[in-house]
Coordinates of C-alpha atoms (C1' of nucleotides) in Angstrom, one line a residue:
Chain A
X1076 CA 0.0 0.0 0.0
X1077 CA 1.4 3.4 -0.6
X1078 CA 0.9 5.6 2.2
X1079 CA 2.0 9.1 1.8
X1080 CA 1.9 10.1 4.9
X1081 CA 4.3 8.0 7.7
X1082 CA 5.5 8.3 11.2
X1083 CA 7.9 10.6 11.9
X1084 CA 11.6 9.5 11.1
X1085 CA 12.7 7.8 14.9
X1086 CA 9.3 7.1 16.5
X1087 CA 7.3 4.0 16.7
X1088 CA 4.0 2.5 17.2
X1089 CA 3.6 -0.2 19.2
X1090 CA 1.1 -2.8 18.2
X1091 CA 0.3 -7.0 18.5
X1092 CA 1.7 -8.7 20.9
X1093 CA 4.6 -5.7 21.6
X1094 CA 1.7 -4.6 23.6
X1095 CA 2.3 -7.1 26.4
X1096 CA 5.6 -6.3 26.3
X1097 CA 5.3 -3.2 27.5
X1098 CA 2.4 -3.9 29.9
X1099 CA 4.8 -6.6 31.2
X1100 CA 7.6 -3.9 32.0
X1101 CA 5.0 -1.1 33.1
X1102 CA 3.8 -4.0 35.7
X1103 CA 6.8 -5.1 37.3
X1104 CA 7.8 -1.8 37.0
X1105 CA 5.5 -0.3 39.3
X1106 CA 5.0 -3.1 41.4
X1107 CA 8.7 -2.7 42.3
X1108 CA 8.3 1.3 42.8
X1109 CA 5.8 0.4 45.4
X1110 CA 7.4 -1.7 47.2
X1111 CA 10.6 1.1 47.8
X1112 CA 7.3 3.5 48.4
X1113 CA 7.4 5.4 45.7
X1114 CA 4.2 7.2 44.0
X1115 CA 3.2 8.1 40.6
X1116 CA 3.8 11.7 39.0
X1117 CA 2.2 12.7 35.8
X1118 CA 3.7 16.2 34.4
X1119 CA 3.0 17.3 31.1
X1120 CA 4.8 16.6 27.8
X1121 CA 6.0 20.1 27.2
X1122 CA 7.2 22.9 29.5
X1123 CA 8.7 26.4 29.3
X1124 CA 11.9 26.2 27.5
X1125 CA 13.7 27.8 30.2
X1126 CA 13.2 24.8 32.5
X1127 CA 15.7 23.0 30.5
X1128 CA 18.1 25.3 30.4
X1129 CA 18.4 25.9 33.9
X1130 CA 18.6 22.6 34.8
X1131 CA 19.9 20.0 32.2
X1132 CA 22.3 23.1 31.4
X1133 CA 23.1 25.6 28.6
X1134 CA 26.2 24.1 26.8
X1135 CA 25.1 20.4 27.1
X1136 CA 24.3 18.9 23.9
X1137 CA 20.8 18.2 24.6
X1138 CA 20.0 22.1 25.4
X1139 CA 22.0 22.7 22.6
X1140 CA 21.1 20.6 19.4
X1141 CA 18.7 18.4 20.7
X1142 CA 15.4 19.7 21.8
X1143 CA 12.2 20.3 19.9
X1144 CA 11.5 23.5 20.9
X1145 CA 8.5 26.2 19.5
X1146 CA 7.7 29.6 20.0
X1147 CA 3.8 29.7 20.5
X1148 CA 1.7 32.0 20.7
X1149 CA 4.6 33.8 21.7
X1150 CA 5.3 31.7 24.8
X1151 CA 9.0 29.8 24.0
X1152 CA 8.0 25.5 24.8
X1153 CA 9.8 22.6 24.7
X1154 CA 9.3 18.9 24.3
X1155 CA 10.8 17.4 27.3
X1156 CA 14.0 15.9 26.9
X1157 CA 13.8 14.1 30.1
X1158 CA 11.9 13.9 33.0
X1159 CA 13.9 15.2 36.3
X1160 CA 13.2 18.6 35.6
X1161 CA 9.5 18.7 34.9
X1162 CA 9.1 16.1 38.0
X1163 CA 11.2 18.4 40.1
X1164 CA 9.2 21.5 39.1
X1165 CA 6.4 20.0 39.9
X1166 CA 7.2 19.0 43.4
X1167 CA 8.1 22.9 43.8
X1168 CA 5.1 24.1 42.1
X1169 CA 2.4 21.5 44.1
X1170 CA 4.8 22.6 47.7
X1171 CA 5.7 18.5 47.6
X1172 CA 9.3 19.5 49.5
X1173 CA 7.1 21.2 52.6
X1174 CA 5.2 17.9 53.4
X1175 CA 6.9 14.7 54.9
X1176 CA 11.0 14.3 53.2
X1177 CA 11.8 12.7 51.4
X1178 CA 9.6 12.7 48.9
X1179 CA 9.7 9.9 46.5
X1180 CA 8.4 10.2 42.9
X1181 CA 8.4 7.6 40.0
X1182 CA 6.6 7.8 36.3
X1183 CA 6.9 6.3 32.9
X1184 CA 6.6 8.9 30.4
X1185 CA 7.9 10.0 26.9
X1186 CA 11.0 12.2 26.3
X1187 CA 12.0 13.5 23.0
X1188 CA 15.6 14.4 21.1
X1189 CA 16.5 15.2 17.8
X1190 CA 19.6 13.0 17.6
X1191 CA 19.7 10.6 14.6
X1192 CA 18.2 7.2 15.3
X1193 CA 20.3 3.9 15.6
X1194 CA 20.0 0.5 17.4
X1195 CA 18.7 1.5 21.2
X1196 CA 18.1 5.3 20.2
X1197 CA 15.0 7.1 18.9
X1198 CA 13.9 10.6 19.0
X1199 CA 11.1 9.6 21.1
X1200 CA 11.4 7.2 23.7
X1201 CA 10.0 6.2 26.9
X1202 CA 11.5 6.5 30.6
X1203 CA 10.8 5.1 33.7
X1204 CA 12.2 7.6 36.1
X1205 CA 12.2 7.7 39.9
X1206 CA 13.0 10.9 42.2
X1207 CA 13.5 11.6 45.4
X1208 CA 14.3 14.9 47.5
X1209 CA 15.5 15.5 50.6
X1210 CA 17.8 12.8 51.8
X1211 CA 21.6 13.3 51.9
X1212 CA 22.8 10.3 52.7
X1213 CA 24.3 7.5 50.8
X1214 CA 21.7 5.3 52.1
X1215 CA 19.4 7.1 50.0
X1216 CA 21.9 6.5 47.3
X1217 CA 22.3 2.9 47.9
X1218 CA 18.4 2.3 48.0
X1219 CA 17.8 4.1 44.7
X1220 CA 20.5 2.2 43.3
X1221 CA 19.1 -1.2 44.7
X1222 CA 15.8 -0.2 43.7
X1223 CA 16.9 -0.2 39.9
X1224 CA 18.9 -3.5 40.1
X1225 CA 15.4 -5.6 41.7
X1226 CA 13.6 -3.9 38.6
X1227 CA 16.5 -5.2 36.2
X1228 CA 16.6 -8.3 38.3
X1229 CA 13.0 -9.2 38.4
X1230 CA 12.6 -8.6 34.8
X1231 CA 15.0 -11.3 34.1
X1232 CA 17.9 -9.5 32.4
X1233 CA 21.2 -10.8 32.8
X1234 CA 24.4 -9.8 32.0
X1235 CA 24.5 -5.9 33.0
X1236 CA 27.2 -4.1 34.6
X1237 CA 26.8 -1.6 37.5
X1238 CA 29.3 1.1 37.1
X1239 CA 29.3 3.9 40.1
X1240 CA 31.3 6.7 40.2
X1241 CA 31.4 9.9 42.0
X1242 CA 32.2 13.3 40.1
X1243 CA 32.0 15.5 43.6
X1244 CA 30.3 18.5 44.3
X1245 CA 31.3 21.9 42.9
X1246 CA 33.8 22.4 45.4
X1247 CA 35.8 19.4 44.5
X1248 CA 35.0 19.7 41.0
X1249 CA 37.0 22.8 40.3
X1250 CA 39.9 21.7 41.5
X1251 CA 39.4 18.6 39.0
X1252 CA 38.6 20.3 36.3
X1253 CA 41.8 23.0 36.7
X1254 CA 44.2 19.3 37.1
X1255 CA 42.1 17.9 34.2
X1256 CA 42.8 20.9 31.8
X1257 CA 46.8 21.2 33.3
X1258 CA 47.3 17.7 31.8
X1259 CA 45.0 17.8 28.3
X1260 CA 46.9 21.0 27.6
X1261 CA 49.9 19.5 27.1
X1262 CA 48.8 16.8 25.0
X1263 CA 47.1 19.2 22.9
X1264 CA 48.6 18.3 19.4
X1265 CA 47.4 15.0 20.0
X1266 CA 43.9 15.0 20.6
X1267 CA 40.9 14.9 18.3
X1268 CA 39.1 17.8 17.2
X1269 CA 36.0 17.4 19.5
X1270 CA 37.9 16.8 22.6
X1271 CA 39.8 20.6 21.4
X1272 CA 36.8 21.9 21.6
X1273 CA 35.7 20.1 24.9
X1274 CA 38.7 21.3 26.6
X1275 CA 37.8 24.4 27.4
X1276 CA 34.0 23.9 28.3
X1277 CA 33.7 20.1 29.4
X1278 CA 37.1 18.1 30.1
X1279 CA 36.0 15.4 32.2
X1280 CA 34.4 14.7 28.6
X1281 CA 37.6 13.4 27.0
X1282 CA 37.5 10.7 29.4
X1283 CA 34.7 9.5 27.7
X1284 CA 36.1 10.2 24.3
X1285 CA 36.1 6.8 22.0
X1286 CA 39.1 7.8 19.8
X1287 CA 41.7 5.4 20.6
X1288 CA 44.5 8.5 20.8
X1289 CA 42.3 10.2 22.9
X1290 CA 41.3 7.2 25.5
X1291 CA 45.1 6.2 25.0
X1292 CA 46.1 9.5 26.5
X1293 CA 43.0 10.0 29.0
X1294 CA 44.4 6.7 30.4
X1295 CA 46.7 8.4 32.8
X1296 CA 44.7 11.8 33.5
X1297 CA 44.3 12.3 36.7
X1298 CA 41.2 10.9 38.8
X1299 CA 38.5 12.8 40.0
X1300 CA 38.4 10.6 42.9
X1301 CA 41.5 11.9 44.3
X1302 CA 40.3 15.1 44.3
X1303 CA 36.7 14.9 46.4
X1304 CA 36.9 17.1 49.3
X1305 CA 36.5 14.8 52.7
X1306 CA 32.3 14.8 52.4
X1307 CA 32.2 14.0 48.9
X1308 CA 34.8 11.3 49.8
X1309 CA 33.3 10.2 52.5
X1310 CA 29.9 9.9 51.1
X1311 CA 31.1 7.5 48.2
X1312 CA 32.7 5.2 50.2
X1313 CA 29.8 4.7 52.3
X1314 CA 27.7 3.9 49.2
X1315 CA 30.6 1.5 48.1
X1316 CA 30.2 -0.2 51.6
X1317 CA 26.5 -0.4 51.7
X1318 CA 26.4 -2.0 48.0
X1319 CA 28.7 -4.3 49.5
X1320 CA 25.8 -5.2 52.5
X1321 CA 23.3 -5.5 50.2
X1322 CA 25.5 -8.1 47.7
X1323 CA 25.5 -5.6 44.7
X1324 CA 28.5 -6.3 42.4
X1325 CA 29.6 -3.2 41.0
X1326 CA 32.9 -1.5 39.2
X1327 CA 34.0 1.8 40.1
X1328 CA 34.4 4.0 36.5
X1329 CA 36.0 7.0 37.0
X1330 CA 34.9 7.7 33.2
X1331 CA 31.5 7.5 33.9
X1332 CA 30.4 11.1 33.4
X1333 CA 26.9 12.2 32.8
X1334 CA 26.0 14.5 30.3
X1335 CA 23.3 16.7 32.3
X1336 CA 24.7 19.4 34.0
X1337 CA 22.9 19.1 37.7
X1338 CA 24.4 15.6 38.5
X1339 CA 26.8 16.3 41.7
X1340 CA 28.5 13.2 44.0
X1341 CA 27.2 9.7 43.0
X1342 CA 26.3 9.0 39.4
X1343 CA 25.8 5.0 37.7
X1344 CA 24.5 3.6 35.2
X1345 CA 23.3 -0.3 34.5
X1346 CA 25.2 -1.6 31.1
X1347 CA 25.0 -4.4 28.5
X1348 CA 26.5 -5.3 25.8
X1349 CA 23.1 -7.3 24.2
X1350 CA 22.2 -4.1 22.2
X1351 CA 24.6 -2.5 20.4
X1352 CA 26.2 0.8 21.0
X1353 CA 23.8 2.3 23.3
X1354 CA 24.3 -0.2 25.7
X1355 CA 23.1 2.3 28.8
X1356 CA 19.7 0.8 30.0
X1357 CA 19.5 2.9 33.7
X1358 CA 21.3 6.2 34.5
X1359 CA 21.3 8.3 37.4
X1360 CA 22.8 9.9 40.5
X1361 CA 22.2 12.7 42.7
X1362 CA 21.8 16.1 41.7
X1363 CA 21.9 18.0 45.0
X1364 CA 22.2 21.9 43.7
X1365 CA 19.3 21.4 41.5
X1366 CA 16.4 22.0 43.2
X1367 CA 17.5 25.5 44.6
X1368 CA 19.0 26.5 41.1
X1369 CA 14.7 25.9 40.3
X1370 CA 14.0 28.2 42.8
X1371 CA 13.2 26.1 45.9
X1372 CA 15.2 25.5 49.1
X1373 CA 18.7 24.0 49.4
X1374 CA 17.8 20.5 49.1
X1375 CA 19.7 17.4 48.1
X1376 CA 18.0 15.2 45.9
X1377 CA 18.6 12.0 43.6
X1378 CA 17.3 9.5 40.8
X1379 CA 17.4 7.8 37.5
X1380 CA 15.8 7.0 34.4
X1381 CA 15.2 3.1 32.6
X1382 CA 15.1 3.6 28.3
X1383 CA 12.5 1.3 27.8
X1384 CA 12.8 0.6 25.1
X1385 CA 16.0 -0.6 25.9
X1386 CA 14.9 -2.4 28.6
X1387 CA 12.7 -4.5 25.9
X1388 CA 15.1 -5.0 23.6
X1389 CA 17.7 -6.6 26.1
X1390 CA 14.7 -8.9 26.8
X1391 CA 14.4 -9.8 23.6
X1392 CA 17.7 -10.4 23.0
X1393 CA 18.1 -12.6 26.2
X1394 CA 15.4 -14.2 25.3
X1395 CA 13.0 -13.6 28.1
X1396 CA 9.4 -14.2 27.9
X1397 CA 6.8 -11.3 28.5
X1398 CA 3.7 -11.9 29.9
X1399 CA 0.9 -14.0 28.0
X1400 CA -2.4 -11.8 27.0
X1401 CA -5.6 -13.5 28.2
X1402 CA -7.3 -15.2 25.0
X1403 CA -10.5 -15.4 23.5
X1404 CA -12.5 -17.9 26.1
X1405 CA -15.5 -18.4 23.6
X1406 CA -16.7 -18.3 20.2
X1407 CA -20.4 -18.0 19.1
X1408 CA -21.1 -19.1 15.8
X1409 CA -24.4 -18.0 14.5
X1410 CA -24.9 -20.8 11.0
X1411 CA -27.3 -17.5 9.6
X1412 CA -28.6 -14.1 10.0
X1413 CA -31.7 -16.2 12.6
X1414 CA -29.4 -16.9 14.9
X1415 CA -28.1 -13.6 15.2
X1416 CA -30.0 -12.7 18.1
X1417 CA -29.0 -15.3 20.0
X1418 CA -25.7 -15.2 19.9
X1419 CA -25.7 -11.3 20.8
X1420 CA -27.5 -12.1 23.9
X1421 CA -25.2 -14.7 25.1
X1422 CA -22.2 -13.3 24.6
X1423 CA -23.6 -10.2 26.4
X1424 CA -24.5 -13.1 29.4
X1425 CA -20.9 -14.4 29.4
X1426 CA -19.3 -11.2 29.0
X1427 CA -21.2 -10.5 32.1
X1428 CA -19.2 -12.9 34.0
X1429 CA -16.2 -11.4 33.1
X1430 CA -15.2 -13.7 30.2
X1431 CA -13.9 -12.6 26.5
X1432 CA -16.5 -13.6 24.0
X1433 CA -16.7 -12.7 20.0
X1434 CA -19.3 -13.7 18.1
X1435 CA -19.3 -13.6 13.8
X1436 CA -20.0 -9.9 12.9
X1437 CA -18.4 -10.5 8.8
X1438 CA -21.2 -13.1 8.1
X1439 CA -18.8 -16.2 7.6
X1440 CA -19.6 -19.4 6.7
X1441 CA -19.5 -22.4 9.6
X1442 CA -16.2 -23.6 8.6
X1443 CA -14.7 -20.0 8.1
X1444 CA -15.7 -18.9 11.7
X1445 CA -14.3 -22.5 12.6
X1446 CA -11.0 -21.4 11.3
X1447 CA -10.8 -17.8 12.4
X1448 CA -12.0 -19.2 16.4
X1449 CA -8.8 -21.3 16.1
X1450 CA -6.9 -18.5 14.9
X1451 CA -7.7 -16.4 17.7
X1452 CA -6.7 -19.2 20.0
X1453 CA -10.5 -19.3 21.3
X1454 CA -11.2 -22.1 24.2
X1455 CA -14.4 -23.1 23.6
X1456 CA -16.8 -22.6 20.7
X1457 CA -20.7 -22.6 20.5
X1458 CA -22.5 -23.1 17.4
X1459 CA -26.1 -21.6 17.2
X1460 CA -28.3 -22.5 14.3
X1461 CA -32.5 -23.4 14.2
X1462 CA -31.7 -26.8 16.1
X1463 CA -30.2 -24.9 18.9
X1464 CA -32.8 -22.1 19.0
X1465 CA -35.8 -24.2 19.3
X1466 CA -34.2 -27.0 21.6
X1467 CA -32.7 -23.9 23.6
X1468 CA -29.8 -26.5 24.1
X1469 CA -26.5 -26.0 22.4
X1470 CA -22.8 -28.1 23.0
X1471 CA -20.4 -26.3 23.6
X1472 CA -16.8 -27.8 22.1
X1473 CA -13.5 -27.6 23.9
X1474 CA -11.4 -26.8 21.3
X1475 CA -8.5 -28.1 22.8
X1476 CA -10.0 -31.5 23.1
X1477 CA -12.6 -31.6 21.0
X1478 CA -15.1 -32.5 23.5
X1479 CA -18.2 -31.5 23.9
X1480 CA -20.5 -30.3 26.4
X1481 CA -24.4 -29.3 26.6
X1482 CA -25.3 -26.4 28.0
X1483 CA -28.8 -24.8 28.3
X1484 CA -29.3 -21.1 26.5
X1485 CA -30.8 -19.5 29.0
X1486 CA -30.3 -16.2 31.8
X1487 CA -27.9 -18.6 33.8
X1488 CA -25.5 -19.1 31.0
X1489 CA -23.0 -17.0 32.3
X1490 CA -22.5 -19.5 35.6
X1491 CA -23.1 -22.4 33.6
X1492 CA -19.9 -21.2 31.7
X1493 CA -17.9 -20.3 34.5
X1494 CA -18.3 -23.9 35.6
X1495 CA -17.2 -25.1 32.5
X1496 CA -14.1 -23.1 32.1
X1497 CA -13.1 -23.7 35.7
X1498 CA -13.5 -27.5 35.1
X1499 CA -11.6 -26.8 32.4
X1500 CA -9.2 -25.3 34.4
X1501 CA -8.7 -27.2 38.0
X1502 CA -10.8 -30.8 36.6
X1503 CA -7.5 -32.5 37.0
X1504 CA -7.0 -31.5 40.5
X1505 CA -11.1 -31.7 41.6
X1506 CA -11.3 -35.2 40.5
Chain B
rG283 C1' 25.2 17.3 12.5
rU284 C1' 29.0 13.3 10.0
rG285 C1' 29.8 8.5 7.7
rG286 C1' 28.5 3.2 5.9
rG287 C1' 24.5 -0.1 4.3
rU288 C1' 19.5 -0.6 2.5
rG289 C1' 14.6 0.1 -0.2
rU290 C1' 10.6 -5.6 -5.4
rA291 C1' 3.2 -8.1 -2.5
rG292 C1' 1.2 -7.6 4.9
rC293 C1' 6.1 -10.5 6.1
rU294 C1' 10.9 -13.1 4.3
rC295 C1' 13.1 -12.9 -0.2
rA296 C1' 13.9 -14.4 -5.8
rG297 C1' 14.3 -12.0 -10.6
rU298 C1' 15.1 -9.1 -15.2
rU299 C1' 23.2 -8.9 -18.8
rG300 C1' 17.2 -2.7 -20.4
rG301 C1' 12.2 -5.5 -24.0
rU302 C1' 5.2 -7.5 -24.0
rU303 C1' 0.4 -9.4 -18.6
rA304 C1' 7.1 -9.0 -12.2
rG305 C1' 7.6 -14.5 -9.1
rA306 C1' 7.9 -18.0 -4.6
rG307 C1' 7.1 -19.3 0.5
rC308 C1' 4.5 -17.6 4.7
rG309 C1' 0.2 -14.7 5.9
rU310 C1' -5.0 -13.0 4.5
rC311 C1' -9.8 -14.4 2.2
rG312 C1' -12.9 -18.2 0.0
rG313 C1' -14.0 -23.3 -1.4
rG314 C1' -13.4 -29.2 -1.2
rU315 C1' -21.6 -31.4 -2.0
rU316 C1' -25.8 -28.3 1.8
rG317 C1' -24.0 -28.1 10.7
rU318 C1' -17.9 -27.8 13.1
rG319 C1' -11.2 -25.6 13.5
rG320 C1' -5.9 -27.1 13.8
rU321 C1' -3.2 -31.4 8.7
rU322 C1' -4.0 -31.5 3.5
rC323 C1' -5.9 -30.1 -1.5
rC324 C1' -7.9 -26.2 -4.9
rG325 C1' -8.6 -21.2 -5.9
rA326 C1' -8.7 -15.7 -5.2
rA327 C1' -7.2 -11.0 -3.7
rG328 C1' -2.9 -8.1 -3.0
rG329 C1' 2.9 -4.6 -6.1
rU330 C1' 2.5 2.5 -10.6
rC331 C1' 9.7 -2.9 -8.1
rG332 C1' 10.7 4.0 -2.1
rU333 C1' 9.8 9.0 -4.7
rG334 C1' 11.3 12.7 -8.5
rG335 C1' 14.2 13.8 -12.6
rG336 C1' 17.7 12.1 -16.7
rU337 C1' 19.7 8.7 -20.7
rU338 C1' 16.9 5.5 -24.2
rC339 C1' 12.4 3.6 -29.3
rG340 C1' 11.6 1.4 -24.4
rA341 C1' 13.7 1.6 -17.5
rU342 C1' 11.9 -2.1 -11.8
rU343 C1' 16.9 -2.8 -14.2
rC344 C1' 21.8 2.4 -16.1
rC345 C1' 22.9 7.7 -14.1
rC346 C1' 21.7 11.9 -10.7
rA347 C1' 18.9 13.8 -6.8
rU348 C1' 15.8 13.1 -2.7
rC349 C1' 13.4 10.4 1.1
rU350 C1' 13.0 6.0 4.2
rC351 C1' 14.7 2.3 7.1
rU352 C1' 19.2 0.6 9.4
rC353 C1' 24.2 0.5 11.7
rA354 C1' 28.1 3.5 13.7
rC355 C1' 30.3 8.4 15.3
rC356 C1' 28.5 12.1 18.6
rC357 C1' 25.4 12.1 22.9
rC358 C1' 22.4 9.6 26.1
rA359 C1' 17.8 6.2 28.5

RNA sequence: GUGGGUGUAGCUCAGUUGGUUAGAGCGUCGGGUUGUGGUUCCGAAGGUCGUGGGUUCGAUUCCCAUCUCUCACCCCA
C-alpha cells in the first residue's frame, strides 16, 4: 500500500503482541516502585523552555542541538528531553518538598531528542524515572541504586554491569577540572578535534572520548576521585560499603560522566553489551544543587531514568518471555442471520461474567468462523443455528480437546460457563 | 550534524546482462456437496519494483537527486 503520509523519522508504534511487552515492564515496574514507596507523578509533555536550560544546562548537547523547541503564541516551549526537571518543578510548584521528606516520585513517560536514530536510540522514547528529595545520605543512594537493580533483576535480564562513580560537588570539581585541563593542555597536538573543543568547556568529557588516541592519552589523567573534598569522599565510600551489604557487584568508573549538568557526587549507570552501541539501559545519581537553582530551598535530591525501550530489547535479546495476554475464552457461531439474536445475547451473558467472547459480525460461513475461532486461539466454541434455538440446548466444544458439552441457553448461561471453564481449568485437581 | 549499508506483495526474499500481462514461500480471504477448526488439496485478492528527474524507441533494471529504514560516530535512556 502506498501511504504518503508516515510516522515521523525515529518514533514508533507499538502494536500486537509488543503490547504485552510493555504492559509486562509497566507491571513489574511499578510493582517494584511500590514496594521502595514510591508514587506516581504525571507532568506534562511540554514545559517552558527555560526549564531546560536551567537545569539540564546551557552548553550540554541536549540544550543545545537536541530539543524540539516552539515559539507559540509567543510563549517559547519545549518537548521534554527528560523527565527530572518537569518532576522536580512539579514538586516545587504542588509545595511537595514542605510535606513529609523525602519525597519519592516515580513515572513512565515519553521524552524526545532530535539526535539521529540507531540501534537503542529514537527521537522519542519512553522512561521510567524515579525521584526523590530530601535525603543526603548515601543510604538514599544505595536504595535508589538497589531499587533499579530488583527492577533489572526481576525482569529477568542478565548480563549488565553496575558502574558507580562519583564526580563531587562543585567544590571538589574545580579543582578537578583545573588538574584535568593542566594535563590535556599539554597533549594538545594530540587530541581529536571534539575533545579541542571540549577542553575548554567540558574536560571530564575526554574521558569519555572513544578515539583510541584520545582514550590512550585520557588513560593516565588524573582521577576525579583523588580530588573529592573529605564529604564527597566520605559519602562515596559509604555507598561502596553499603552496595557491598546489600550483595550488589559493582565496578567503580571513573569515566562514567553524565551528560546533564545538575548531577553532583554519585552517578551510575546499568550496562549491557546485548544491544549495540547504546548499551546504557538505567542512569542516574544525585543532583543535589538542582532543586535550589529551580527556585526552591537548598535541598539534596537524587534518581534515575530506565530507556524502555532498551529495557525490551535486552529482553528480547536474552530471550526472556513477557507476559501471555488473556485469550478469547469463547466463540459464538451463528450458521445464519436467525441466529443472530441469540448469539448477541449470550455473549452479552458471558461477557457479564467477566469472560472474552466474539461472536461472527463478517457473516462467515461455519467452517470460516471455525478457522478464524482457532486462529484467535479461542477455548471453547458454540455453534447456534434453528436446532439450537428451538431445543434452547447447544454443545459447547473444547477446542483443545474436541469435546463436547451441553449447556442450556438460557439467563444462567454466564454461571453455567464459569463452571465449564473452571472444570476446564482445575478438573485435574477436583477429581 | 557526519559516515556506511539498504529500499521488489502484509512478512521473508527471488528475478530481469534494459524489452510484451514481475515470481515463490508464509500470511490474508474463499472453497473441497448443503452443521464444526488445527493437517491436507484447490482457488482468489494483494505490487505505478521507495519518490522525482535524466539517458533510451523502451527503465523495476543504467545515471543523478531526494526520502525512508538501518548501523556506527557524537550524545544519552
Amino acid at each position: 500500500m502506498a501511504l504518503n503520509i508516515k510516522r515521523p523519522n525515529g518514533t514508533e508504534d507499538v502494536t500486537g503482541k509488543n503490547i504485552e511487552k510493555w504492559n509486562t515492564i509497566e507491571r513489574t515496574v511499578k510493582d517494584v516502585a511500590k514496594e521502595f514507596g514510591f508514587h506516581e507523578i504525571r507532568i506534562p509533555t511540554f514545559e517552558n523552555t527555560e526549564l531546560f536550560h536551567r537545569s539540564v544546562g546551557e552548553t550540554t548537547d541536549v540544550v543545545q542541538k537536541e530539543m524540539y523547541s516552539v515559539i507559540a503564541k509567543e510563549t517559547e516551549f519545549t518537548l521534554r528531553p527528560e523527565g527530572t526537571a518537569g518532576t522536580i518543578r512539579a514538586m516545587l510548584q504542588n509545595s511537595l518538598l514542605n510535606e513529609a521528606l523525602p519525597q519519592r516520585a516515580f513515572y513512565i513517560l515519553s521524552c524526545f531528542r532530535h539526535e539521529r536514530p540507531q540501534a537503542g536510540r529514537l527521537r522519542e522514547f519512553h522512561q521510567f524515572g524515579v525521584e526523590m528529595a530530601g535525603s543526603a545520605l548515601p543510604s538514599a543512594d544505595a536504595d535508589v541504586i538497589l531499587m533499579a537493580n530488583t527492577i533489572i533483576t526481576q525482569l529477568g535480564i542478565e548480563n549488565v554491569e553496575l558502574k558507580i562513580n562519583s564526580i563531587g560537588c562543585p567544590k571538589c570539581r574545580a579543582n578537578y577540572h583545573s588538574a584535568l585541563k593542566a594535563y590535556f593542555e599539554n597533549k594538545k597536538d594530540e587530541l581529536c578535534e571534539t575533545c579541542l573543543s571540549r577542553l575548554d568547556k567540558n574536560p571530564m568529557r575526554i574521558l569519555d572520548c572513544k578515539s583510541p588516541v584520545c582514550s590512550e592519552i585520557a588513560k593516565d589523567a588524573p582521577v576525579i576521585l583523588d580530588y573529592l573534598c573529605d564529604e564527597c569522599s566520605d559519602h562515596f565510600n559509604k555507598l561502596q560499603s553499603y552496595l557491598k551489604t546489600l550483595n550488589l557487584s559493582f565496578t567503580v568508573d571513573p569515566k562514567i560522566v553524565r551528560g546533564l549538568d545538575y548531577y553532583t557526587k554519585t552517578v551510575f549507570e546499568f550496562v549491557t553489551t546485548d544491544i549495540g552501541a547504546q548499551g546504557t539501559i538505567c542512569g542516574g545519581g544525585r543532583y543535589d544543587g538542582l532543586i535550589k537553582q529551580l527556585g526552591g530551598q537548598d535541598t539534596p535530591a537524587l534518581g534515575f531514568a530506565m530507556g524502555l525501550e532498551r529495557l525490551i530489547m535486552t529482553m528480547e535479546n536474552q530471550g526472556i518471555e513477557f507476559d501471555e495476554p488473556l485469550g478469547c475464552s469463547l466463540y459464538i457461531a451463528p450458521m445464519d442471520e436467525s441466529a443472530i439474536p441469540m448469539a448477541m445475547y449470550i455473549a452479552k451473558e458471558v461477557r457479564s461474567g467477566g469472560f472474552q467472547v466474539e461472536f461472527d459480525t463478517v457473516g462467515r460461513g461455519l467452517k470460516a468462523q471455525m478457522k478464524y475461532a482457532d486462529k484467535i486461539g479461542a477455548q471453547f466454541t458454540l455453534v447456534l443455528g434453528e436446532n439450537e434455538i428451538t431445543s434452547q440446548t447447544a454443545k459447547i466444544k473444547n477446542m483443545q480437546t474436541g469435546e463436547q458439552i451441553d449447556i442450556e441457553l438460557n439467563e444462567h448461561i454466564s454461571s453455567e460457563f464459569s463452571d465449564i471453564m473452571l472444570d476446564n481449568l482445575f478438573g485435574d485437581i477436583l477429581n
